[in-house]
Amino acid sequence: QSALTQPASVSGSPGQSITISCTGTGTDVGGYNYVSWYQQHPGKAPFLMIYDVSNRPSGVSNRFSGSKSGNTASLTISGLQAEDEADYYCNSYTSSNTLVFGGGTKLTVL
Amino acid sequence: EVQLVQSGAEVKKPGESLRISCKGSGYSFISYWISWVRQMPGKGLEWMGRIDPSDSYTNYSPSFQGHVTISADKSTTTAYLQWSSLRASDTAMYYCARMGPTGVWFGPWGQGTLVTVSS
């Protein structure tokens, strides 16, 4: 199964908003509302930021939001802060009863 | 507090066997699936497979099926990832993660176990 497609890198200045896309197919992203997003700082374990497309776990800042349209899911970070600089990964459930990650996006805060 | 604590780093030779562990605490171990995720050096996350600790039903990514075995011991609330014959390409960080109630998202995660396979 192929990894979901994410941009390799995105960047933004403090205070700005950025969006990271995650493109799959009708058998994964487009077929289910089971997209999740993870933040990973260097040398650290990943951390859940969004689940089921747009739900935020308790404790996650409301600056993080998720959405989906067709086969593409998106993570938006508003009011960018230096601490947001990290790698971000999307994940989706698939019709094969498996899970698949995106290739990851490196966010740089300028 | 829900916690997953993984076993320490390992250095092995090609062809050797290995089992790494992930101990869950602070929750009902049999009520949530556990997944294993690989991260090769400098690369992204790859889902390997998951286990339902209540009955040890497993579900693997086609990319890992047949090369690794995932198991769990309810009595010790520990999940395992094992190899019977390691390859140099198995060198990676391995994370375990508790799945959400629907079994489709990951959280919280263990701290990771670094496996190095080198002759």
Short mmCIF file of N, CA and C in Angstrom, two decimals, chain A residues 1 34 36 38 40 43-48 50-52 87 89 91-93 96-104, chain B residues 33 35 37 39 43-47 50 57 59-63 95 99 102-107 109-112:
data_model
loop_
_atom_site.label_atom_id
_atom_site.label_comp_id
_atom_site.label_asym_id
_atom_site.label_seq_id
_atom_site.Cartn_x
_atom_site.Cartn_y
_atom_site.Cartn_z
N GLN A 1 0.85 -1.19 0.00
CA GLN A 1 0.00 0.00 0.00
C GLN A 1 0.88 1.24 0.00
N TYR A 34 -11.51 8.77 9.25
CA TYR A 34 -10.54 8.24 10.20
C TYR A 34 -9.14 8.74 9.88
N SER A 36 -5.97 11.01 11.11
CA SER A 36 -5.38 11.58 12.33
C SER A 36 -4.06 12.26 11.96
N TYR A 38 -0.17 13.81 13.59
CA TYR A 38 0.82 13.65 14.66
C TYR A 38 1.93 14.68 14.48
N GLN A 40 5.85 15.54 15.61
CA GLN A 40 7.05 14.90 16.12
C GLN A 40 8.20 15.89 16.14
N GLY A 43 14.05 13.79 17.81
CA GLY A 43 14.45 12.92 18.91
C GLY A 43 13.35 12.53 19.87
N LYS A 44 12.12 12.90 19.55
CA LYS A 44 10.99 12.61 20.44
C LYS A 44 9.99 11.67 19.76
N ALA A 45 9.14 11.06 20.58
CA ALA A 45 8.07 10.24 20.04
C ALA A 45 6.98 11.14 19.44
N PRO A 46 6.25 10.62 18.46
CA PRO A 46 5.12 11.38 17.89
C PRO A 46 4.06 11.66 18.96
N PHE A 47 3.22 12.66 18.67
CA PHE A 47 2.17 13.09 19.61
C PHE A 47 0.91 13.36 18.82
N LEU A 48 -0.21 12.83 19.30
CA LEU A 48 -1.50 12.98 18.63
C LEU A 48 -2.00 14.42 18.72
N ILE A 50 -4.69 15.58 16.17
CA ILE A 50 -6.05 15.56 15.63
C ILE A 50 -6.44 14.12 15.37
N TYR A 51 -7.69 13.73 15.69
CA TYR A 51 -8.16 12.40 15.34
C TYR A 51 -9.54 12.51 14.69
N ASP A 52 -9.89 11.48 13.95
CA ASP A 52 -11.18 11.44 13.25
C ASP A 52 -11.43 12.74 12.47
N ASP A 87 8.08 17.97 12.68
CA ASP A 87 7.56 17.17 11.58
C ASP A 87 6.11 16.79 11.88
N TYR A 89 2.80 14.31 10.58
CA TYR A 89 2.41 13.14 9.81
C TYR A 89 0.89 12.96 9.86
N ASN A 91 -2.32 10.19 9.04
CA ASN A 91 -2.55 8.75 9.03
C ASN A 91 -4.01 8.51 8.67
N SER A 92 -4.28 7.43 7.98
CA SER A 92 -5.65 7.08 7.64
C SER A 92 -5.88 5.59 7.76
N TYR A 93 -7.09 5.24 8.11
CA TYR A 93 -7.54 3.85 8.03
C TYR A 93 -7.79 3.55 6.55
N SER A 96 -8.49 -1.99 3.40
CA SER A 96 -7.86 -3.30 3.65
C SER A 96 -7.76 -3.60 5.14
N ASN A 97 -8.41 -2.79 5.96
CA ASN A 97 -8.35 -2.93 7.42
C ASN A 97 -6.92 -2.74 7.93
N THR A 98 -6.19 -1.82 7.29
CA THR A 98 -4.85 -1.46 7.73
C THR A 98 -4.82 0.05 7.95
N LEU A 99 -3.67 0.52 8.37
CA LEU A 99 -3.48 1.96 8.57
C LEU A 99 -2.26 2.39 7.77
N VAL A 100 -2.27 3.62 7.29
CA VAL A 100 -1.17 4.10 6.46
C VAL A 100 -0.84 5.54 6.84
N PHE A 101 0.47 5.82 6.94
CA PHE A 101 0.93 7.17 7.23
C PHE A 101 1.26 7.93 5.95
N GLY A 102 1.27 9.24 6.07
CA GLY A 102 1.82 10.08 5.02
C GLY A 102 3.34 10.12 5.17
N GLY A 103 4.01 10.67 4.15
CA GLY A 103 5.46 10.71 4.17
C GLY A 103 6.06 11.71 5.15
N GLY A 104 5.21 12.59 5.68
CA GLY A 104 5.68 13.57 6.66
C GLY A 104 5.98 14.93 6.04
N TRP B 33 -6.44 -1.67 21.53
CA TRP B 33 -5.42 -2.23 20.66
C TRP B 33 -4.09 -1.51 20.90
N SER B 35 -0.48 -0.74 18.66
CA SER B 35 0.20 -0.80 17.36
C SER B 35 1.71 -0.65 17.53
N VAL B 37 5.06 0.87 15.28
CA VAL B 37 5.39 1.79 14.18
C VAL B 37 6.91 1.86 14.03
N GLN B 39 10.36 3.68 12.42
CA GLN B 39 10.92 4.90 11.85
C GLN B 39 12.40 4.66 11.57
N LYS B 43 13.92 9.01 8.36
CA LYS B 43 12.74 8.75 7.52
C LYS B 43 11.44 8.93 8.29
N GLY B 44 10.34 8.65 7.61
CA GLY B 44 9.02 8.85 8.18
C GLY B 44 8.51 7.65 8.96
N LEU B 45 7.27 7.78 9.43
CA LEU B 45 6.63 6.74 10.22
C LEU B 45 5.99 5.69 9.30
N GLU B 46 6.09 4.43 9.70
CA GLU B 46 5.48 3.33 8.95
C GLU B 46 4.71 2.44 9.93
N TRP B 47 3.44 2.24 9.67
CA TRP B 47 2.63 1.36 10.51
C TRP B 47 2.96 -0.09 10.20
N ARG B 50 -0.96 -4.22 14.43
CA ARG B 50 -1.60 -3.96 15.72
C ARG B 50 -2.12 -5.25 16.30
N TYR B 57 -5.73 -11.12 18.74
CA TYR B 57 -5.95 -11.02 17.29
C TYR B 57 -4.99 -9.97 16.75
N ASN B 59 -3.20 -7.89 13.18
CA ASN B 59 -3.53 -7.29 11.89
C ASN B 59 -2.25 -6.59 11.44
N TYR B 60 -1.65 -7.05 10.30
CA TYR B 60 -0.35 -6.54 9.88
C TYR B 60 -0.43 -5.72 8.60
N SER B 61 0.51 -4.79 8.45
CA SER B 61 0.71 -4.15 7.16
C SER B 61 1.29 -5.19 6.21
N PRO B 62 0.88 -5.20 4.95
CA PRO B 62 1.47 -6.15 3.99
C PRO B 62 3.00 -6.01 3.91
N SER B 63 3.50 -4.82 4.19
CA SER B 63 4.95 -4.59 4.10
C SER B 63 5.73 -5.33 5.18
N TYR B 95 8.39 2.29 17.72
CA TYR B 95 7.48 2.83 18.72
C TYR B 95 6.26 1.92 18.87
N MET B 99 -3.93 2.39 20.83
CA MET B 99 -4.89 2.90 19.85
C MET B 99 -6.07 3.52 20.59
N THR B 102 -11.68 3.39 18.76
CA THR B 102 -12.09 2.84 17.47
C THR B 102 -10.96 2.09 16.78
N GLY B 103 -9.78 2.10 17.40
CA GLY B 103 -8.64 1.37 16.85
C GLY B 103 -8.02 1.98 15.61
N VAL B 104 -8.25 3.28 15.37
CA VAL B 104 -7.74 3.89 14.14
C VAL B 104 -6.87 5.11 14.38
N TRP B 105 -6.60 5.46 15.61
CA TRP B 105 -5.62 6.52 15.88
C TRP B 105 -4.74 6.11 17.06
N PHE B 106 -3.60 6.81 17.18
CA PHE B 106 -2.54 6.37 18.08
C PHE B 106 -2.31 7.39 19.19
N GLY B 107 -2.45 6.95 20.43
CA GLY B 107 -2.11 7.84 21.53
C GLY B 107 -2.51 7.24 22.85
N TRP B 109 1.95 7.34 22.98
CA TRP B 109 3.02 6.56 22.40
C TRP B 109 4.06 6.20 23.46
N GLY B 110 4.76 5.09 23.22
CA GLY B 110 5.92 4.77 24.02
C GLY B 110 7.08 5.68 23.64
N GLN B 111 8.17 5.57 24.38
CA GLN B 111 9.31 6.45 24.16
C GLN B 111 10.20 5.99 23.01
N GLY B 112 9.95 4.78 22.51
CA GLY B 112 10.74 4.26 21.40
C GLY B 112 11.85 3.33 21.85
#
